[in-house]
mmCIF file of C-alpha atoms in Angstrom:
data_model
loop_
_atom_site.group_PDB
_atom_site.id
_atom_site.type_symbol
_atom_site.label_atom_id
_atom_site.label_comp_id
_atom_site.label_asym_id
_atom_site.label_seq_id
_atom_site.Cartn_x
_atom_site.Cartn_y
_atom_site.Cartn_z
ATOM 1 C CA MET A 1 -96.012 132.123 -50.286
ATOM 2 C CA LYS A 2 -97.790 128.917 -51.268
ATOM 3 C CA MET A 3 -95.805 125.949 -52.528
ATOM 4 C CA GLY A 4 -96.549 125.002 -56.140
ATOM 5 C CA ALA A 5 -97.701 121.516 -57.152
ATOM 6 C CA GLY A 6 -94.441 120.840 -58.979
ATOM 7 C CA LEU A 7 -92.374 121.815 -55.972
ATOM 8 C CA LYS A 8 -94.520 119.646 -53.695
ATOM 9 C CA LEU A 9 -94.031 116.666 -55.997
ATOM 10 C CA HIS A 10 -90.290 117.291 -56.083
ATOM 11 C CA LEU A 11 -90.221 117.429 -52.294
ATOM 12 C CA VAL A 12 -92.211 114.201 -51.940
ATOM 13 C CA LEU A 13 -89.956 112.367 -54.394
ATOM 14 C CA PHE A 14 -86.864 113.661 -52.647
ATOM 15 C CA TYR A 15 -87.974 112.440 -49.225
ATOM 16 C CA ALA A 16 -89.147 109.138 -50.688
ATOM 17 C CA PHE A 17 -85.748 108.579 -52.317
ATOM 18 C CA LEU A 18 -84.059 109.470 -49.048
ATOM 19 C CA TYR A 19 -86.146 107.547 -46.522
ATOM 20 C CA VAL A 20 -87.891 104.642 -48.284
ATOM 21 C CA PRO A 21 -84.701 102.494 -48.368
ATOM 22 C CA ILE A 22 -84.230 103.167 -44.649
ATOM 23 C CA LEU A 23 -87.815 102.186 -43.878
ATOM 24 C CA VAL A 24 -87.438 98.998 -45.941
ATOM 25 C CA LEU A 25 -84.267 98.094 -44.049
ATOM 26 C CA MET A 26 -86.000 98.664 -40.716
ATOM 27 C CA ALA A 27 -88.961 96.523 -41.802
ATOM 28 C CA LEU A 28 -86.675 93.677 -42.896
ATOM 29 C CA SER A 29 -85.051 93.632 -39.459
ATOM 30 C CA PHE A 30 -88.397 92.309 -38.149
ATOM 31 C CA ASN A 31 -88.853 89.707 -40.901
ATOM 32 C CA ARG A 32 -88.982 86.193 -39.468
ATOM 33 C CA ALA A 33 -87.490 84.646 -42.604
ATOM 34 C CA GLY A 34 -84.541 86.994 -42.738
ATOM 35 C CA LEU A 35 -84.898 87.221 -46.511
ATOM 36 C CA PRO A 36 -85.157 90.532 -48.398
ATOM 37 C CA THR A 37 -87.695 89.117 -50.857
ATOM 38 C CA VAL A 38 -90.213 87.188 -48.745
ATOM 39 C CA TRP A 39 -92.155 88.417 -45.697
ATOM 40 C CA THR A 40 -93.055 85.491 -43.437
ATOM 41 C CA GLY A 41 -94.156 87.311 -40.319
ATOM 42 C CA PHE A 42 -93.109 89.675 -37.559
ATOM 43 C CA SER A 43 -90.285 88.540 -35.268
ATOM 44 C CA LEU A 44 -87.735 89.975 -32.822
ATOM 45 C CA GLU A 45 -85.450 86.986 -33.290
ATOM 46 C CA TRP A 46 -82.682 88.932 -35.005
ATOM 47 C CA TYR A 47 -82.529 91.511 -32.225
ATOM 48 C CA GLY A 48 -82.156 88.698 -29.699
ATOM 49 C CA LYS A 49 -79.283 87.208 -31.665
ATOM 50 C CA LEU A 50 -77.751 90.645 -32.030
ATOM 51 C CA PHE A 51 -77.552 91.231 -28.284
ATOM 52 C CA THR A 52 -75.927 87.851 -27.683
ATOM 53 C CA ALA A 53 -73.151 88.283 -30.263
ATOM 54 C CA ASP A 54 -69.908 89.051 -28.393
ATOM 55 C CA PRO A 55 -68.116 90.854 -31.294
ATOM 56 C CA ILE A 56 -71.053 93.214 -31.727
ATOM 57 C CA ILE A 57 -71.380 93.888 -27.993
ATOM 58 C CA LYS A 58 -67.640 94.597 -27.751
ATOM 59 C CA ALA A 59 -67.743 96.892 -30.782
ATOM 60 C CA ALA A 60 -70.729 98.756 -29.327
ATOM 61 C CA ARG A 61 -68.875 99.202 -26.041
ATOM 62 C CA ASN A 62 -65.818 100.561 -27.867
ATOM 63 C CA THR A 63 -68.049 102.958 -29.811
ATOM 64 C CA LEU A 64 -69.612 104.299 -26.613
ATOM 65 C CA ILE A 65 -66.180 104.746 -25.005
ATOM 66 C CA VAL A 66 -64.887 106.652 -28.030
ATOM 67 C CA ALA A 67 -68.050 108.726 -28.418
ATOM 68 C CA VAL A 68 -68.382 109.728 -24.755
ATOM 69 C CA ILE A 69 -64.729 110.657 -24.204
ATOM 70 C CA SER A 70 -64.315 112.441 -27.545
ATOM 71 C CA THR A 71 -67.577 114.331 -26.986
ATOM 72 C CA VAL A 72 -66.483 115.572 -23.569
ATOM 73 C CA LEU A 73 -63.069 116.676 -24.843
ATOM 74 C CA ALA A 74 -64.422 118.231 -28.047
ATOM 75 C CA THR A 75 -67.153 120.086 -26.134
ATOM 76 C CA VAL A 76 -64.756 121.540 -23.569
ATOM 77 C CA ILE A 77 -62.127 122.545 -26.137
ATOM 78 C CA GLY A 78 -64.676 123.701 -28.707
ATOM 79 C CA THR A 79 -66.571 125.833 -26.185
ATOM 80 C CA ALA A 80 -63.349 127.468 -25.010
ATOM 81 C CA LEU A 81 -62.343 128.141 -28.613
ATOM 82 C CA ALA A 82 -65.742 129.594 -29.464
ATOM 83 C CA VAL A 83 -65.637 131.946 -26.483
ATOM 84 C CA GLY A 84 -62.078 132.989 -27.254
ATOM 85 C CA VAL A 85 -62.751 133.634 -30.935
ATOM 86 C CA GLU A 86 -66.012 135.518 -30.388
ATOM 87 C CA THR A 87 -64.545 137.790 -27.714
ATOM 88 C CA ARG A 88 -61.542 138.698 -29.837
ATOM 89 C CA ARG A 89 -61.133 140.587 -33.079
ATOM 90 C CA LYS A 90 -62.775 138.831 -36.007
ATOM 91 C CA SER A 91 -60.436 137.061 -38.415
ATOM 92 C CA SER A 92 -61.513 135.256 -41.595
ATOM 93 C CA ALA A 93 -58.200 133.390 -41.660
ATOM 94 C CA LEU A 94 -58.785 132.059 -38.146
ATOM 95 C CA ASP A 95 -62.333 131.039 -39.077
ATOM 96 C CA ALA A 96 -60.982 129.120 -42.069
ATOM 97 C CA VAL A 97 -58.542 127.221 -39.835
ATOM 98 C CA LEU A 98 -61.241 126.423 -37.270
ATOM 99 C CA PHE A 99 -63.748 125.111 -39.783
ATOM 100 C CA ALA A 100 -61.271 123.275 -42.027
ATOM 101 C CA PRO A 101 -62.022 119.826 -40.487
ATOM 102 C CA MET A 102 -65.687 120.295 -41.504
ATOM 103 C CA ILE A 103 -64.731 120.929 -45.129
ATOM 104 C CA ILE A 104 -61.782 118.586 -45.636
ATOM 105 C CA PRO A 105 -62.913 115.159 -46.935
ATOM 106 C CA ASP A 106 -62.857 112.483 -44.254
ATOM 107 C CA ILE A 107 -60.450 110.332 -46.255
ATOM 108 C CA VAL A 108 -57.918 113.184 -46.436
ATOM 109 C CA LEU A 109 -58.212 113.922 -42.720
ATOM 110 C CA ALA A 110 -57.888 110.212 -41.920
ATOM 111 C CA ILE A 111 -54.702 109.839 -43.973
ATOM 112 C CA ALA A 112 -53.258 113.004 -42.434
ATOM 113 C CA LEU A 113 -53.952 111.772 -38.901
ATOM 114 C CA LEU A 114 -52.507 108.338 -39.655
ATOM 115 C CA SER A 115 -49.359 109.925 -41.084
ATOM 116 C CA PHE A 116 -49.102 112.158 -38.012
ATOM 117 C CA TYR A 117 -49.368 109.185 -35.642
ATOM 118 C CA SER A 118 -46.789 107.269 -37.675
ATOM 119 C CA PHE A 119 -44.411 110.239 -37.600
ATOM 120 C CA LEU A 120 -44.681 110.394 -33.803
ATOM 121 C CA ASN A 121 -44.503 106.584 -33.453
ATOM 122 C CA VAL A 122 -47.841 106.560 -31.645
ATOM 123 C CA THR A 123 -49.326 103.104 -31.130
ATOM 124 C CA LEU A 124 -52.792 102.926 -32.632
ATOM 125 C CA GLY A 125 -55.823 101.922 -30.602
ATOM 126 C CA LEU A 126 -58.928 103.381 -29.013
ATOM 127 C CA HIS A 127 -56.894 106.363 -27.796
ATOM 128 C CA SER A 128 -55.892 107.297 -31.356
ATOM 129 C CA ILE A 129 -59.525 107.050 -32.516
ATOM 130 C CA ILE A 130 -60.611 109.261 -29.608
ATOM 131 C CA LEU A 131 -58.035 111.935 -30.423
ATOM 132 C CA SER A 132 -58.973 111.796 -34.103
ATOM 133 C CA HIS A 133 -62.665 112.230 -33.328
ATOM 134 C CA VAL A 134 -61.850 115.167 -31.072
ATOM 135 C CA VAL A 135 -60.063 116.866 -33.974
ATOM 136 C CA PHE A 136 -63.010 116.130 -36.251
ATOM 137 C CA ASN A 137 -65.733 117.217 -33.799
ATOM 138 C CA ILE A 138 -64.233 120.431 -32.408
ATOM 139 C CA ALA A 139 -65.218 122.448 -35.488
ATOM 140 C CA PHE A 140 -68.877 121.436 -35.151
ATOM 141 C CA VAL A 141 -68.961 122.392 -31.471
ATOM 142 C CA VAL A 142 -67.336 125.735 -32.240
ATOM 143 C CA ALA A 143 -69.866 126.457 -34.994
ATOM 144 C CA VAL A 144 -72.894 125.744 -32.770
ATOM 145 C CA VAL A 145 -71.591 127.571 -29.701
ATOM 146 C CA ARG A 146 -70.580 130.629 -31.735
ATOM 147 C CA THR A 147 -74.088 130.782 -33.134
ATOM 148 C CA ARG A 148 -75.450 130.958 -29.609
ATOM 149 C CA MET A 149 -72.929 133.596 -28.587
ATOM 150 C CA ARG A 150 -74.049 135.829 -31.444
ATOM 151 C CA ASN A 151 -77.651 135.718 -30.230
ATOM 152 C CA PHE A 152 -77.516 136.911 -26.648
ATOM 153 C CA ASP A 153 -77.002 140.272 -24.984
ATOM 154 C CA HIS A 154 -73.266 140.786 -24.467
ATOM 155 C CA SER A 155 -73.949 143.736 -22.191
ATOM 156 C CA ILE A 156 -74.595 141.295 -19.335
ATOM 157 C CA LEU A 157 -70.907 140.370 -19.459
ATOM 158 C CA GLU A 158 -69.949 144.031 -19.125
ATOM 159 C CA ALA A 159 -72.425 144.419 -16.268
ATOM 160 C CA SER A 160 -70.877 141.436 -14.495
ATOM 161 C CA ALA A 161 -67.403 142.939 -14.856
ATOM 162 C CA ASP A 162 -68.634 146.333 -13.631
ATOM 163 C CA LEU A 163 -70.008 144.643 -10.505
ATOM 164 C CA GLY A 164 -66.547 143.309 -9.700
ATOM 165 C CA ALA A 165 -66.819 139.712 -10.885
ATOM 166 C CA SER A 166 -63.650 138.056 -12.142
ATOM 167 C CA GLU A 167 -63.405 136.683 -15.670
ATOM 168 C CA PHE A 168 -63.788 133.116 -14.396
ATOM 169 C CA THR A 169 -66.821 134.029 -12.271
ATOM 170 C CA THR A 170 -68.382 135.849 -15.206
ATOM 171 C CA PHE A 171 -67.844 132.824 -17.402
ATOM 172 C CA ARG A 172 -69.193 130.336 -14.837
ATOM 173 C CA ARG A 173 -72.138 132.352 -13.505
ATOM 174 C CA VAL A 174 -73.178 134.441 -16.529
ATOM 175 C CA LEU A 175 -71.764 133.327 -19.880
ATOM 176 C CA LEU A 176 -71.934 129.545 -19.482
ATOM 177 C CA PRO A 177 -75.631 129.465 -18.450
ATOM 178 C CA ALA A 178 -76.437 131.799 -21.361
ATOM 179 C CA ILE A 179 -74.717 129.613 -23.969
ATOM 180 C CA ALA A 180 -75.685 126.290 -22.344
ATOM 181 C CA PRO A 181 -78.269 125.384 -25.043
ATOM 182 C CA GLY A 182 -75.605 125.804 -27.720
ATOM 183 C CA VAL A 183 -73.083 123.779 -25.710
ATOM 184 C CA ILE A 184 -75.596 120.955 -25.234
ATOM 185 C CA ALA A 185 -76.557 120.995 -28.918
ATOM 186 C CA GLY A 186 -72.881 120.914 -29.918
ATOM 187 C CA ALA A 187 -72.194 118.014 -27.556
ATOM 188 C CA LEU A 188 -75.123 115.977 -28.892
ATOM 189 C CA LEU A 189 -74.060 116.653 -32.468
ATOM 190 C CA SER A 190 -70.497 115.651 -31.611
ATOM 191 C CA PHE A 191 -71.699 112.414 -29.990
ATOM 192 C CA THR A 192 -73.859 111.555 -33.009
ATOM 193 C CA LEU A 193 -71.023 112.165 -35.461
ATOM 194 C CA SER A 194 -68.637 110.082 -33.378
ATOM 195 C CA VAL A 195 -71.039 107.132 -33.154
ATOM 196 C CA ASP A 196 -71.625 107.104 -36.918
ATOM 197 C CA GLU A 197 -68.076 107.920 -38.092
ATOM 198 C CA PHE A 198 -66.285 105.138 -39.982
ATOM 199 C CA ILE A 199 -63.473 106.348 -42.267
ATOM 200 C CA ILE A 200 -61.343 108.134 -39.667
ATOM 201 C CA ALA A 201 -61.849 105.334 -37.144
ATOM 202 C CA PHE A 202 -60.933 102.712 -39.749
ATOM 203 C CA PHE A 203 -57.644 104.436 -40.608
ATOM 204 C CA THR A 204 -56.593 105.270 -37.037
ATOM 205 C CA ALA A 205 -57.650 102.056 -35.264
ATOM 206 C CA GLY A 206 -55.132 99.533 -34.054
ATOM 207 C CA PRO A 207 -54.997 95.868 -35.073
ATOM 208 C CA GLY A 208 -57.424 93.343 -33.615
ATOM 209 C CA SER A 209 -60.880 93.700 -32.145
ATOM 210 C CA SER A 210 -59.793 95.754 -29.127
ATOM 211 C CA SER A 211 -60.219 98.980 -31.114
ATOM 212 C CA THR A 212 -63.029 97.936 -33.456
ATOM 213 C CA THR A 213 -65.978 100.311 -33.372
ATOM 214 C CA LEU A 214 -69.559 99.498 -34.341
ATOM 215 C CA PRO A 215 -69.384 100.989 -37.878
ATOM 216 C CA MET A 216 -66.183 99.011 -38.462
ATOM 217 C CA GLN A 217 -67.878 95.841 -37.227
ATOM 218 C CA ILE A 218 -70.833 96.448 -39.545
ATOM 219 C CA TYR A 219 -68.439 96.904 -42.465
ATOM 220 C CA ALA A 220 -66.649 93.635 -41.607
ATOM 221 C CA MET A 221 -69.970 91.765 -41.465
ATOM 222 C CA ILE A 222 -71.521 93.270 -44.592
ATOM 223 C CA ARG A 223 -68.668 92.127 -46.815
ATOM 224 C CA PHE A 224 -70.215 88.641 -46.682
ATOM 225 C CA GLY A 225 -73.713 89.908 -47.470
ATOM 226 C CA VAL A 226 -76.491 91.786 -45.724
ATOM 227 C CA THR A 227 -77.873 89.587 -42.951
ATOM 228 C CA PRO A 228 -80.904 90.180 -40.706
ATOM 229 C CA GLU A 229 -78.568 90.898 -37.796
ATOM 230 C CA ILE A 230 -77.018 93.745 -39.784
ATOM 231 C CA ASN A 231 -80.479 95.118 -40.521
ATOM 232 C CA ALA A 232 -81.312 94.993 -36.815
ATOM 233 C CA MET A 233 -78.029 96.667 -35.885
ATOM 234 C CA ALA A 234 -78.474 99.376 -38.515
ATOM 235 C CA THR A 235 -82.012 100.011 -37.267
ATOM 236 C CA ILE A 236 -80.792 100.539 -33.700
ATOM 237 C CA VAL A 237 -77.968 102.831 -34.820
ATOM 238 C CA MET A 238 -80.339 104.907 -36.955
ATOM 239 C CA LEU A 239 -82.920 105.224 -34.188
ATOM 240 C CA VAL A 240 -80.244 106.363 -31.734
ATOM 241 C CA SER A 241 -78.827 108.819 -34.287
ATOM 242 C CA PHE A 242 -82.256 110.248 -35.183
ATOM 243 C CA THR A 243 -83.120 110.631 -31.506
ATOM 244 C CA LEU A 244 -79.896 112.482 -30.753
ATOM 245 C CA VAL A 245 -80.311 114.730 -33.785
ATOM 246 C CA LEU A 246 -83.876 115.609 -32.741
ATOM 247 C CA VAL A 247 -82.720 116.370 -29.194
ATOM 248 C CA ALA A 248 -79.846 118.475 -30.562
ATOM 249 C CA GLN A 249 -82.236 120.397 -32.816
ATOM 250 C CA ARG A 250 -84.580 121.027 -29.913
ATOM 251 C CA ALA A 251 -81.697 122.293 -27.812
ATOM 252 C CA ASP A 252 -80.435 124.349 -30.738
ATOM 253 C CA LYS A 253 -83.809 126.078 -31.010
ATOM 254 C CA GLU A 254 -83.114 127.530 -27.590
ATOM 255 C CA VAL A 255 -80.238 129.378 -29.256
ATOM 256 C CA PHE A 256 -82.743 131.549 -31.078
ATOM 257 C CA THR A 257 -85.667 131.614 -28.636
ATOM 258 C CA ARG A 258 -83.931 132.434 -25.373
#
């Protein structure tokens, strides 16, 4: 079915509204003057200053630590949950519990996690942010991996069991390779969400810069105005996020093509 002219115009306006501000921000990160109103020439000066700023480098390192560890934990736990749920009797109540973190507003989840840590007298820091991101990301991993599990031939698991393989061997040699594209896509999505996440990290971080992540650092800097360094930092974060999303989508396509 051909797309009408009105629908095409609506689509163009939608994408323009969505991406033109991002493109403008990226362009300003290369503006020599550093002003949002005057273009004085192309320059990489702001990127050079960005990579020599200790608070930004430290915040980026904290973000990578949180993202990598939380992604590994969320992927392992989420994959195990997806396998367990899909191989058991279907339950809408269980599905609602699993996917609740995806639906609950971030601010509500952040307050709940902070209250939970306070109740247990847990000292806040990078470890509390990591655990919070694991809770937030598990649902996304489960959703992606379950999609993959619903699109492959389950009879190969029965064949493996009939040939005498144990449950662990069947999982390691048969099931895991079959759902690997979904696991990879879920991990990349989890990493992207963790890198970009601000509200939960802000509420569950400890005092001082030792647990400041990159989004928190950007927020602290932007309160005094948008500077060229912030534009450069936002450009890098967006490029990394877009790249990971594209890789995740490509891996996710394997869910339906393999």
